[in-house]
PDB file of C-alpha atoms in Angstrom:
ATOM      1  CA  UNK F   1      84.629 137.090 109.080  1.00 40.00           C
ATOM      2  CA  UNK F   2      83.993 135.594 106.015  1.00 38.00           C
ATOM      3  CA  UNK F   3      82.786 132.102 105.950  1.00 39.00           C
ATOM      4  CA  UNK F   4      85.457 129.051 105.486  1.00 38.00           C
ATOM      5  CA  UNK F   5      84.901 127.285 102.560  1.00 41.00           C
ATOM      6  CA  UNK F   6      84.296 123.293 102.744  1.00 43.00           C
ATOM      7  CA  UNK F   7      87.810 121.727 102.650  1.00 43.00           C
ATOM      8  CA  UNK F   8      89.748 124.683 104.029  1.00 45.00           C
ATOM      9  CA  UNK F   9      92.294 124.794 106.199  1.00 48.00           C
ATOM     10  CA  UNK F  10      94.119 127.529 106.846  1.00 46.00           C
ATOM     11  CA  UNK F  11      97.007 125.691 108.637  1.00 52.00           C
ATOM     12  CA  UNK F  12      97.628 123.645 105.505  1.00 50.00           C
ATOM     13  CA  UNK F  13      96.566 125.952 102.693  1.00 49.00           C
ATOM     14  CA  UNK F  14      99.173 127.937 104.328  1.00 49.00           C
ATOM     15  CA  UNK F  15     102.060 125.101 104.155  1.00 46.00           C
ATOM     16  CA  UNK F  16     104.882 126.631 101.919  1.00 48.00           C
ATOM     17  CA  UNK F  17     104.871 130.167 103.859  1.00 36.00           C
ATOM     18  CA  UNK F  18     105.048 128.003 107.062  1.00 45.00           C
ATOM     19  CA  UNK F  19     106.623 124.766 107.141  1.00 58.00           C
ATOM     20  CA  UNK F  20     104.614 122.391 108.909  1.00 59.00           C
ATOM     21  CA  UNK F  21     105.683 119.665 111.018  1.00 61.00           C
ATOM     22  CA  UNK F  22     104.123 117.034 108.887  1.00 77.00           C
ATOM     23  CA  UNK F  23     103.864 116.110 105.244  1.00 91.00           C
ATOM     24  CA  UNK F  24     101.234 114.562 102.971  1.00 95.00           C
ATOM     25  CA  UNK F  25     102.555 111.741 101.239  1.00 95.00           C
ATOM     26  CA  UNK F  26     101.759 108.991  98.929  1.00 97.00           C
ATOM     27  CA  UNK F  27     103.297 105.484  99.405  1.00 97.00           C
ATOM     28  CA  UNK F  28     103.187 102.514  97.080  1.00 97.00           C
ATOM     29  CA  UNK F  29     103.901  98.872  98.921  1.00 98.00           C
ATOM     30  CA  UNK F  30     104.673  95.892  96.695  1.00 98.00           C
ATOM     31  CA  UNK F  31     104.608  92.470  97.601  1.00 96.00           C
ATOM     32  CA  UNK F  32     105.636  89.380  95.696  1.00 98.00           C
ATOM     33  CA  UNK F  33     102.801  86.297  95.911  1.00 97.00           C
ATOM     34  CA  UNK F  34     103.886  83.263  97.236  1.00 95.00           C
ATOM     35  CA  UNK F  35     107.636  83.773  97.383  1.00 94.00           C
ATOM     36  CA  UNK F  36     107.892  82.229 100.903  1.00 90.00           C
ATOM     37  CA  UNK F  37     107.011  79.239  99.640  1.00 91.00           C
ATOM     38  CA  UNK F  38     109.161  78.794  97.059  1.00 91.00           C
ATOM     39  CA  UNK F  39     112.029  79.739  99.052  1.00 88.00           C
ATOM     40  CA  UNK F  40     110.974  77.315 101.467  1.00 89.00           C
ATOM     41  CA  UNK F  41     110.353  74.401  99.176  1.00 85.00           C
ATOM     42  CA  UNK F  42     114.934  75.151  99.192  1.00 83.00           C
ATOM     43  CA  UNK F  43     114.509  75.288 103.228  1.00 85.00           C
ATOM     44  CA  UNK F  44     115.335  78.606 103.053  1.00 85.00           C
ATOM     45  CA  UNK F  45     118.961  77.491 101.781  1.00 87.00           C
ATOM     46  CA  UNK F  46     119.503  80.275  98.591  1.00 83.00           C
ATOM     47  CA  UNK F  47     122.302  77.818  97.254  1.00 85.00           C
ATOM     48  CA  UNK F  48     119.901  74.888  96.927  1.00 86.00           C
ATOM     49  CA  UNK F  49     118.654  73.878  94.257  1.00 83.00           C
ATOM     50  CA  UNK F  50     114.748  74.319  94.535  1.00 80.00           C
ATOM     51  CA  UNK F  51     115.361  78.053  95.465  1.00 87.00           C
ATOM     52  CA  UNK F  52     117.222  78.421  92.536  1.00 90.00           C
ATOM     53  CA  UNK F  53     113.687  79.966  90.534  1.00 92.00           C
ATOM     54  CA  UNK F  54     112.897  81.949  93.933  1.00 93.00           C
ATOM     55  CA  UNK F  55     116.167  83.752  93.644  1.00 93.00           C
ATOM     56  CA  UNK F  56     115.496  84.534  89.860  1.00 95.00           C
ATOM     57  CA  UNK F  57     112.411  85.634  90.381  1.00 96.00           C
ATOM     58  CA  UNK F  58     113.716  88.171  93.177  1.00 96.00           C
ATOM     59  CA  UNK F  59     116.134  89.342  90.968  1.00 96.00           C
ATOM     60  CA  UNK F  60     113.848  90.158  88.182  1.00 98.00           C
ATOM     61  CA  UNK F  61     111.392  91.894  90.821  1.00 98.00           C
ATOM     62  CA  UNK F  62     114.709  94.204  91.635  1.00 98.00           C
ATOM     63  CA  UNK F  63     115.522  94.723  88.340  1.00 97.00           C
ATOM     64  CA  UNK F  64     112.164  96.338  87.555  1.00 98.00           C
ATOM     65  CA  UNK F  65     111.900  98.145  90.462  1.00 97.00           C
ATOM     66  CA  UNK F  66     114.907  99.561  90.039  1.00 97.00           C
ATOM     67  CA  UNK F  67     114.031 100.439  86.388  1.00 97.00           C
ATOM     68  CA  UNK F  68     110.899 102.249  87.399  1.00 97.00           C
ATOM     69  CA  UNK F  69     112.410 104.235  89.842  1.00 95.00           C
ATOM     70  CA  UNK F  70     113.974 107.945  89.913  1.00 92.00           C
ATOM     71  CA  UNK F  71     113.949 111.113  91.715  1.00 90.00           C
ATOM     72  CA  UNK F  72     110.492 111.443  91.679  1.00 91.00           C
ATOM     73  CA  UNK F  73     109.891 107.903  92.583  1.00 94.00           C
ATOM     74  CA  UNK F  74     112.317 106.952  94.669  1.00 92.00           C
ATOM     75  CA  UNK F  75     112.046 103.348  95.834  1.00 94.00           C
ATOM     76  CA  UNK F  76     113.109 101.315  98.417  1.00 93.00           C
ATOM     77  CA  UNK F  77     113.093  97.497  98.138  1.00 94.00           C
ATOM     78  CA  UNK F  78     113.032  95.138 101.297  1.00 92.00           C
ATOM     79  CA  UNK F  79     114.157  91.275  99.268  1.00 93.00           C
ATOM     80  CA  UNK F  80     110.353  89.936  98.003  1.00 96.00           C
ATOM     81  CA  UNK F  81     108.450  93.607  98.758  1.00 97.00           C
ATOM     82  CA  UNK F  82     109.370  97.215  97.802  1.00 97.00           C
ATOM     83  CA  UNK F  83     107.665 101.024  98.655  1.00 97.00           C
ATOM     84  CA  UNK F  84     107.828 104.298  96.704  1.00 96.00           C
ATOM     85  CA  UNK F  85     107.345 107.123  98.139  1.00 96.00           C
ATOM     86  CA  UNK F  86     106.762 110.609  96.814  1.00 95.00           C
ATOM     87  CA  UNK F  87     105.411 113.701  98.822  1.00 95.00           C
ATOM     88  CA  UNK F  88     102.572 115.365  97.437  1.00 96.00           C
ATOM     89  CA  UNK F  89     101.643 118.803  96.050  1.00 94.00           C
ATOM     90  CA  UNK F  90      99.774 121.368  98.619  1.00 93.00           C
ATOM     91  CA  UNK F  91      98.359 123.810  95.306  1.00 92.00           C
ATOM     92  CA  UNK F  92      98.460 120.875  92.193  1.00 91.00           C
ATOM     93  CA  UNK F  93      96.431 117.858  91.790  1.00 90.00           C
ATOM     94  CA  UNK F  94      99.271 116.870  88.641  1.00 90.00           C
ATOM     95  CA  UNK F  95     102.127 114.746  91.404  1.00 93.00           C
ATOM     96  CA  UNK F  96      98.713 112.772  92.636  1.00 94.00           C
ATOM     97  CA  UNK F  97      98.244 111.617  89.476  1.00 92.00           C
ATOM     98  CA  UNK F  98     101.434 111.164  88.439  1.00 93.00           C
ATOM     99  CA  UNK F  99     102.380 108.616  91.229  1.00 96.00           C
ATOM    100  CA  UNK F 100      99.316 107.006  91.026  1.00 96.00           C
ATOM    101  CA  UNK F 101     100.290 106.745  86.918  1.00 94.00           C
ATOM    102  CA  UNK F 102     103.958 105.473  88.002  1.00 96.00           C
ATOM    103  CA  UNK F 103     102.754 103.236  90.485  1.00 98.00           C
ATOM    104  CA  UNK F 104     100.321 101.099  88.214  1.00 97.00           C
ATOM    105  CA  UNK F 105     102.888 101.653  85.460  1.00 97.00           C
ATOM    106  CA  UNK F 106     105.567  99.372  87.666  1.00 98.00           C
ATOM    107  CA  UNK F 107     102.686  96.874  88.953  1.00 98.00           C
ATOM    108  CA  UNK F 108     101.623  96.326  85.491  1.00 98.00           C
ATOM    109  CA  UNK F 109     105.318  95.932  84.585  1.00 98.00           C
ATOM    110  CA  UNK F 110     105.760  93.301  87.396  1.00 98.00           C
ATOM    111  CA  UNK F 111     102.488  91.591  86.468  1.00 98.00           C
ATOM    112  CA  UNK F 112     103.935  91.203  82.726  1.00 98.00           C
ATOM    113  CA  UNK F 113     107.092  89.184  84.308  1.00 98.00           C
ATOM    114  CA  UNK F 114     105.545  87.492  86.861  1.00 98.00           C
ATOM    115  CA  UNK F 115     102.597  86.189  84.217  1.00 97.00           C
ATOM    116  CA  UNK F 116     105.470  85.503  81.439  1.00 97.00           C
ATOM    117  CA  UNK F 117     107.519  83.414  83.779  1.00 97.00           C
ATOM    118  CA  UNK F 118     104.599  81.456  85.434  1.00 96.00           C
ATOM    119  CA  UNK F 119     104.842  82.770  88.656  1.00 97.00           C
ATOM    120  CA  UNK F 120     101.801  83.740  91.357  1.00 97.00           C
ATOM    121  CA  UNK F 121     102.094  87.970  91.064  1.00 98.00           C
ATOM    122  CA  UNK F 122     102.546  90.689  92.798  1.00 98.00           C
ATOM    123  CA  UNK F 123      99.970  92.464  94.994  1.00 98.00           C
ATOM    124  CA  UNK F 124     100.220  96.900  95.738  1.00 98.00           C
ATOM    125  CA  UNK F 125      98.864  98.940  97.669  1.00 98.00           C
ATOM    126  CA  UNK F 126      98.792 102.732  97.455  1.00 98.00           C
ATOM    127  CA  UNK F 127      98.242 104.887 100.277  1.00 98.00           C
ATOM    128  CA  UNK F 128      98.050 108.192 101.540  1.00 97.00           C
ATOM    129  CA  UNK F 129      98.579 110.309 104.904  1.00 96.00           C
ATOM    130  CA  UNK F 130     100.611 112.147 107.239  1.00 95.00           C
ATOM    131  CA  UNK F 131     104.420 111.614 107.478  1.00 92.00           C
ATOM    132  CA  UNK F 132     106.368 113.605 110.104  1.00 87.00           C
ATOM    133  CA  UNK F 133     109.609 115.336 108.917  1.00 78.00           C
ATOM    134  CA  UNK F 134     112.639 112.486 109.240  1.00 60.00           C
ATOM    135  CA  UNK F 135     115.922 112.722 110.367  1.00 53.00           C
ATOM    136  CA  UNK F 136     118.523 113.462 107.920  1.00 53.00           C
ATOM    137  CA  UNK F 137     121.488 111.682 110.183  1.00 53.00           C
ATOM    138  CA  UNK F 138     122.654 109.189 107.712  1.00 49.00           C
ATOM    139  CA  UNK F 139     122.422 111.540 105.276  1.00 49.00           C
ATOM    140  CA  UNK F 140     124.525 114.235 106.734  1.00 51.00           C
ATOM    141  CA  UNK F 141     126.799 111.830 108.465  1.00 54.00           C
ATOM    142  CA  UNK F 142     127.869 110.936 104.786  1.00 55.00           C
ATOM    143  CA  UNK F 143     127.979 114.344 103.712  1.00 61.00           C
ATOM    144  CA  UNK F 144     130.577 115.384 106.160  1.00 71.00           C
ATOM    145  CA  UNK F 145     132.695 112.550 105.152  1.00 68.00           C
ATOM    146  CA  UNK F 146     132.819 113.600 101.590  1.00 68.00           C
ATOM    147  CA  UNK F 147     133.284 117.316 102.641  1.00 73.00           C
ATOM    148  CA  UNK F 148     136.376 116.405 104.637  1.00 77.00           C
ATOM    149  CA  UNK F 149     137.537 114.739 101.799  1.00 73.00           C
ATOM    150  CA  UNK F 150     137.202 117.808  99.432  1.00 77.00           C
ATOM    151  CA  UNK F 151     138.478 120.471 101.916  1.00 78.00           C
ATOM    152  CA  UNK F 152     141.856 118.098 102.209  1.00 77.00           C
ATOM    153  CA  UNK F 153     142.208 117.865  98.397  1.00 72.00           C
ATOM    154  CA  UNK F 154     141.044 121.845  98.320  1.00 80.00           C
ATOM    155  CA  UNK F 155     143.672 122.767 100.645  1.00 79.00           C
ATOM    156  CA  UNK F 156     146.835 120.481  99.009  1.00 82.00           C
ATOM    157  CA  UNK F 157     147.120 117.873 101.849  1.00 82.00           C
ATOM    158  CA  UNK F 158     145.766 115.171  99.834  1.00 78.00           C
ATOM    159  CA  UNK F 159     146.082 114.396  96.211  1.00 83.00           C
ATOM    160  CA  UNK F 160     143.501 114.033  93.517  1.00 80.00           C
ATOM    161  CA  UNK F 161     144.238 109.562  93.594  1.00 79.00           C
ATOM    162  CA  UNK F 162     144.171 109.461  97.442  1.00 80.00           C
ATOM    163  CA  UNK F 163     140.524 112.116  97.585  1.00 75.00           C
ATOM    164  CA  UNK F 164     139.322 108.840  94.510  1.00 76.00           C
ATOM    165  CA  UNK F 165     140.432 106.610  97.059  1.00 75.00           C
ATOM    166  CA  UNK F 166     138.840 107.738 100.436  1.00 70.00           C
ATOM    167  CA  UNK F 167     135.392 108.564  98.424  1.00 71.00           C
ATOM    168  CA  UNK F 168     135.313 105.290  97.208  1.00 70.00           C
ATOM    169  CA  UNK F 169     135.959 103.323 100.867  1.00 70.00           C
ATOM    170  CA  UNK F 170     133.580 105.366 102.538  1.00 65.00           C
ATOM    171  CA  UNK F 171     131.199 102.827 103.858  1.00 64.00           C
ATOM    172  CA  UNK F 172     127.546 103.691 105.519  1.00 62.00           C
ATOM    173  CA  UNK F 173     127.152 101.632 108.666  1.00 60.00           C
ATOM    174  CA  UNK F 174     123.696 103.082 109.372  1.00 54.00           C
ATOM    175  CA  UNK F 175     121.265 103.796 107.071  1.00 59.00           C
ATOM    176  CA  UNK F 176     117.822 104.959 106.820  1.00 67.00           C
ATOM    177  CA  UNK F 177     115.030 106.510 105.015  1.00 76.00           C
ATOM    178  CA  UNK F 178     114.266 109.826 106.147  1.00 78.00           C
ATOM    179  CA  UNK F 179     110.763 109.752 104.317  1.00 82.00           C
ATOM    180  CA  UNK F 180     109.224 106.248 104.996  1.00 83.00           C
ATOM    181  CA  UNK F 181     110.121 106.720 108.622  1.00 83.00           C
ATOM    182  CA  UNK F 182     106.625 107.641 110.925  1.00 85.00           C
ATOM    183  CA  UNK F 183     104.992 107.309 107.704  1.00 92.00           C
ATOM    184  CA  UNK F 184     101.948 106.578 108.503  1.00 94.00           C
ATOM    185  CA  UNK F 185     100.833 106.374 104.498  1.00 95.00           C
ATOM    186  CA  UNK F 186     103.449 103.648 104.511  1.00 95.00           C
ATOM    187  CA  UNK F 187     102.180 101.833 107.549  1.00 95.00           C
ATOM    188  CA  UNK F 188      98.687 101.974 106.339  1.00 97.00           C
ATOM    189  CA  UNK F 189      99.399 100.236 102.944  1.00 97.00           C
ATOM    190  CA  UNK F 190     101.960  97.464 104.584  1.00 96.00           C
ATOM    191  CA  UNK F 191      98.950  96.703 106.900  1.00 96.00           C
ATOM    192  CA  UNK F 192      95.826  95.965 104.270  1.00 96.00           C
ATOM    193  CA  UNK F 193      98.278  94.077 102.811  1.00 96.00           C
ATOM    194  CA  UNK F 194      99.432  91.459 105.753  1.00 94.00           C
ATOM    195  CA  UNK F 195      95.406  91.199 106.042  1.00 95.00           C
ATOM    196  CA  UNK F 196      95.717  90.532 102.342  1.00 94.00           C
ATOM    197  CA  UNK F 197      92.786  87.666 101.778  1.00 93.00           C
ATOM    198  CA  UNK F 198      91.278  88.040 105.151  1.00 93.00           C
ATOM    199  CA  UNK F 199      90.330  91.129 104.938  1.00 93.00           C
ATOM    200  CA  UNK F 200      88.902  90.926 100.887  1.00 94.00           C
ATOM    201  CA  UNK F 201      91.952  91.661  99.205  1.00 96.00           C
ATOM    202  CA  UNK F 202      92.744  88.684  97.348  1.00 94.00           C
ATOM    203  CA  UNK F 203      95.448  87.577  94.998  1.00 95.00           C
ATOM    204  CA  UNK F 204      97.948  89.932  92.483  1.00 97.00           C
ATOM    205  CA  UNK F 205      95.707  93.072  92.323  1.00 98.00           C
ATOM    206  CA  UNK F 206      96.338  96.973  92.517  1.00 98.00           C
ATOM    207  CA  UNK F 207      94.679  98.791  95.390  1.00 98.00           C
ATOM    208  CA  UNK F 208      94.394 102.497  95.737  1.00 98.00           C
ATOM    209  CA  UNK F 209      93.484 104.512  99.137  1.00 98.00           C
ATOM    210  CA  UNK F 210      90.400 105.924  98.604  1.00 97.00           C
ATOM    211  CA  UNK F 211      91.259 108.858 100.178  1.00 97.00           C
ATOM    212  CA  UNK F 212      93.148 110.281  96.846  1.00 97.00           C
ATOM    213  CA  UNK F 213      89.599 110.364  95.023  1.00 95.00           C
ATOM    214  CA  UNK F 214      86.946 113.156  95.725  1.00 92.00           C
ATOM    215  CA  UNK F 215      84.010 110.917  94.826  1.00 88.00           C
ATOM    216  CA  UNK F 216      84.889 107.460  94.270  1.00 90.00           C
ATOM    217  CA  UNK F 217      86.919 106.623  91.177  1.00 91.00           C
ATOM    218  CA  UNK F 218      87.475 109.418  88.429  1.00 90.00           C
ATOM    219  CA  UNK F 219      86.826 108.813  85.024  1.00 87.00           C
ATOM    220  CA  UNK F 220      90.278 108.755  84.239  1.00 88.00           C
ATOM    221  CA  UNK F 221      90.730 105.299  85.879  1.00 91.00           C
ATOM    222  CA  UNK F 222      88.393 101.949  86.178  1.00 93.00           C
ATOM    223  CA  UNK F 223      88.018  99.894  89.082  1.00 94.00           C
ATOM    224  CA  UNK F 224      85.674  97.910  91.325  1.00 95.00           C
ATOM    225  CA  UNK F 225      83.945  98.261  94.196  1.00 96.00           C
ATOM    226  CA  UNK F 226      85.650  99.368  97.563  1.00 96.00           C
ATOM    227  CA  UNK F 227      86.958  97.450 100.196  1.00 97.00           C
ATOM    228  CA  UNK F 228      87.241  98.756 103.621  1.00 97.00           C
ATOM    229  CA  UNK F 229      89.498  96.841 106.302  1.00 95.00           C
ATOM    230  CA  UNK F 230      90.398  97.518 110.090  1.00 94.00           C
ATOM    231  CA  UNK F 231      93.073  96.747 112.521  1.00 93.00           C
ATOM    232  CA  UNK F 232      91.911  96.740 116.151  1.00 93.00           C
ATOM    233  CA  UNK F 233      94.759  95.821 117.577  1.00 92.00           C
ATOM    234  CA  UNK F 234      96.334  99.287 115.804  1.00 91.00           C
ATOM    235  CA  UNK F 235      93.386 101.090 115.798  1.00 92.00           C
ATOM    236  CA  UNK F 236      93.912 101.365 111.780  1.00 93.00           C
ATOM    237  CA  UNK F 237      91.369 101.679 109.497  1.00 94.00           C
ATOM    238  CA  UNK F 238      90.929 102.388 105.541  1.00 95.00           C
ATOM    239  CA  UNK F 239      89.328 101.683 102.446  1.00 97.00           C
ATOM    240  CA  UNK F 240      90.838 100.771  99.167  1.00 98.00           C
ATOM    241  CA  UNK F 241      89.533 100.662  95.456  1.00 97.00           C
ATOM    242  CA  UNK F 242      90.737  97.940  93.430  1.00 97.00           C
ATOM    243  CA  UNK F 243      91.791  99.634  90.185  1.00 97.00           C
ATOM    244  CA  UNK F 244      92.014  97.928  86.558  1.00 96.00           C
ATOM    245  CA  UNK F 245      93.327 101.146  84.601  1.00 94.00           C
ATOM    246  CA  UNK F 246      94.445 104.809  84.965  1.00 91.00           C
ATOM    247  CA  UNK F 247      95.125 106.676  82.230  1.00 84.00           C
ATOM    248  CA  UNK F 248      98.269 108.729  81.878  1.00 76.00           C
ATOM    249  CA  UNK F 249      98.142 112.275  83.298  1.00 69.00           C
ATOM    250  CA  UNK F 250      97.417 114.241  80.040  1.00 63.00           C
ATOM    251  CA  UNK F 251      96.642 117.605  80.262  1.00 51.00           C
ATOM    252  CA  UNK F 252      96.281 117.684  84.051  1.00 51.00           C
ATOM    253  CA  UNK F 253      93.808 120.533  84.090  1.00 55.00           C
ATOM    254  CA  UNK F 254      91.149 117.803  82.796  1.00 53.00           C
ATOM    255  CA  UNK F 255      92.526 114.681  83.401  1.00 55.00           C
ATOM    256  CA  UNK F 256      92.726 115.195  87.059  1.00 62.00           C
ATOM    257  CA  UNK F 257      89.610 115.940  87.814  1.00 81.00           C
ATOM    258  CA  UNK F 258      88.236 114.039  90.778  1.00 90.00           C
ATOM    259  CA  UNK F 259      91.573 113.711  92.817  1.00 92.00           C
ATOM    260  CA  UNK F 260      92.845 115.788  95.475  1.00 94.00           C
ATOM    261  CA  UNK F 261      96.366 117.513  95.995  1.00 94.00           C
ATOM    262  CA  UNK F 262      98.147 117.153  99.619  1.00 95.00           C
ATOM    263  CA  UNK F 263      96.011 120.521 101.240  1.00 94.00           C
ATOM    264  CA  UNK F 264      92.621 118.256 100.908  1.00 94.00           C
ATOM    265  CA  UNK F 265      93.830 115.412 101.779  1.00 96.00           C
ATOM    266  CA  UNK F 266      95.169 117.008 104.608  1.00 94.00           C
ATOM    267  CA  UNK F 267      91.824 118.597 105.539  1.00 93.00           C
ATOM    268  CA  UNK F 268      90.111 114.850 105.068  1.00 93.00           C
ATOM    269  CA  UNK F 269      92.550 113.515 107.723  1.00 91.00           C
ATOM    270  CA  UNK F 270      91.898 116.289 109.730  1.00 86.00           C
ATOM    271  CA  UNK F 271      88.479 115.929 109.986  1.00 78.00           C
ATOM    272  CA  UNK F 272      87.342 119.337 108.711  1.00 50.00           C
ATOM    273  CA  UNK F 273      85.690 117.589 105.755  1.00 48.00           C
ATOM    274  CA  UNK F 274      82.270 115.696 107.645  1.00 46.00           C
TER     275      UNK F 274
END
């Protein structure tokens, strides 16, 4: 038999002729500094008057969000914090570095508004790890909706205006996202940052898992030293690089070098890596 090479997994080299139960996926968490308090200096009340500059600065963190985000960064935003999420490559290195390039690309984007305006900053987190496969029901449930719509106006018992109509009133009263759910990329970045300053991670700075570098931070990007937290209640552990700059992919070939695609990351998690 021939020997297994370091970082090999079979199981997970393996994952596009075999689907596997579990993905690898990277997750960015964004939180807004100090927003609690300024919606509290209105006592909570969003039509007084002293939250008038909390709910302007929400909307401008929504706005850019939203402006950063697309089908490979698909976003989800929960009022003064939002995730991306993106599931990595098992063969390339290149959708690594590219959400690690978006990512910094919308915190430096939110740092730019929150500094212009005179406001405290945002804080991220990027993560990686397992995710199991979702459910798609809120998905499908509005699929079949539309379909029955489209049969009816296929078959001639509805017309074109009253097909505009139904499509338009169909309303979701469940909804969900199939990929941040038992994400445990997700869950790993939302905690290191509700230890935020207690744990070393202080004020509006950009932290990346240091599980998405082979040996400490690449050349492509500059940061400082890590910072390794734990949860005991959750049994949750990491270790995060605070990170200054990362340069655009490139040519990924070179640029890349130092970061891992989703089959060794996988193997890291799995413990076949010592």
């Amino acid at each position: 038999m021939a020997p297994r090479r370091k970082g090999h997994h079979p199981d997970i080299a393996q994952a596009k002729a075999r689907k596997l139960p579990r993905q690898v996926s990277a997750v960015c968490w964004v939180d807004l500094l100090g927003y609690g308090g300024m919606i509290a200096g209105g006592s909570f009340d969003p039509l007084s008057p002293q939250a008038k500059e909390a709910i302007q600065r929400l909307r401008a963190f929504h706005r850019i969000v939203a402006e950063h985000s697309d089908r490979n960064f698909r976003t989800l935003v929960l009022n003064d914090g939002a995730a991306a999420q993106r599931d990595l490559s098992f063969r390339s290195v290149g959708p690594t570095h590219q959400f690690l390039a978006r990512a910094f690309d919308l915190y430096n984007a939110l740092q730019a508004s929150e500094y212009r305006n005179g406001w405290p900053g945002a804080r991220m987190f990027v993560a990686t790890g397992f995710r199991a496969l979702g459910s798609r029901r809120s998905i499908d449930l509005g699929r079949t909706q539309l379909g029955s719509i489209l049969e009816r106006l296929a078959a001639g018992a509805i017309s074109a205006d009253q097909a505009v109509r139904e499509a338009a009133s169909i309303e979701r009263y469940f909804d969900v996202i199939p990929q941040l759910q038992a994400n445990f990329a997700f869950t790993k970045a939302y905690v290191a940052d509700s230890i935020g300053s207690r744990g070393g991670f202080s004020g509006p700075q950009f932290f990346v898992d240091e599980l998405f570098f082979d040996d400490g931070i690449p050349a492509w990007a500059t940061g400082g030293a890590i910072i390794s937290f734990r949860d005991d209640r959750l049994d949750l552990s990491g270790s995060f690089f605070p990170v200054t700059n990362i340069l655009a992919p490139g040519k990924l070939d070179a640029a890349s070098s130092g970061i891992r695609n989703a089959t060794q990351i996988a193997s890291v998690l799995s413990g076949s890596i010592k």
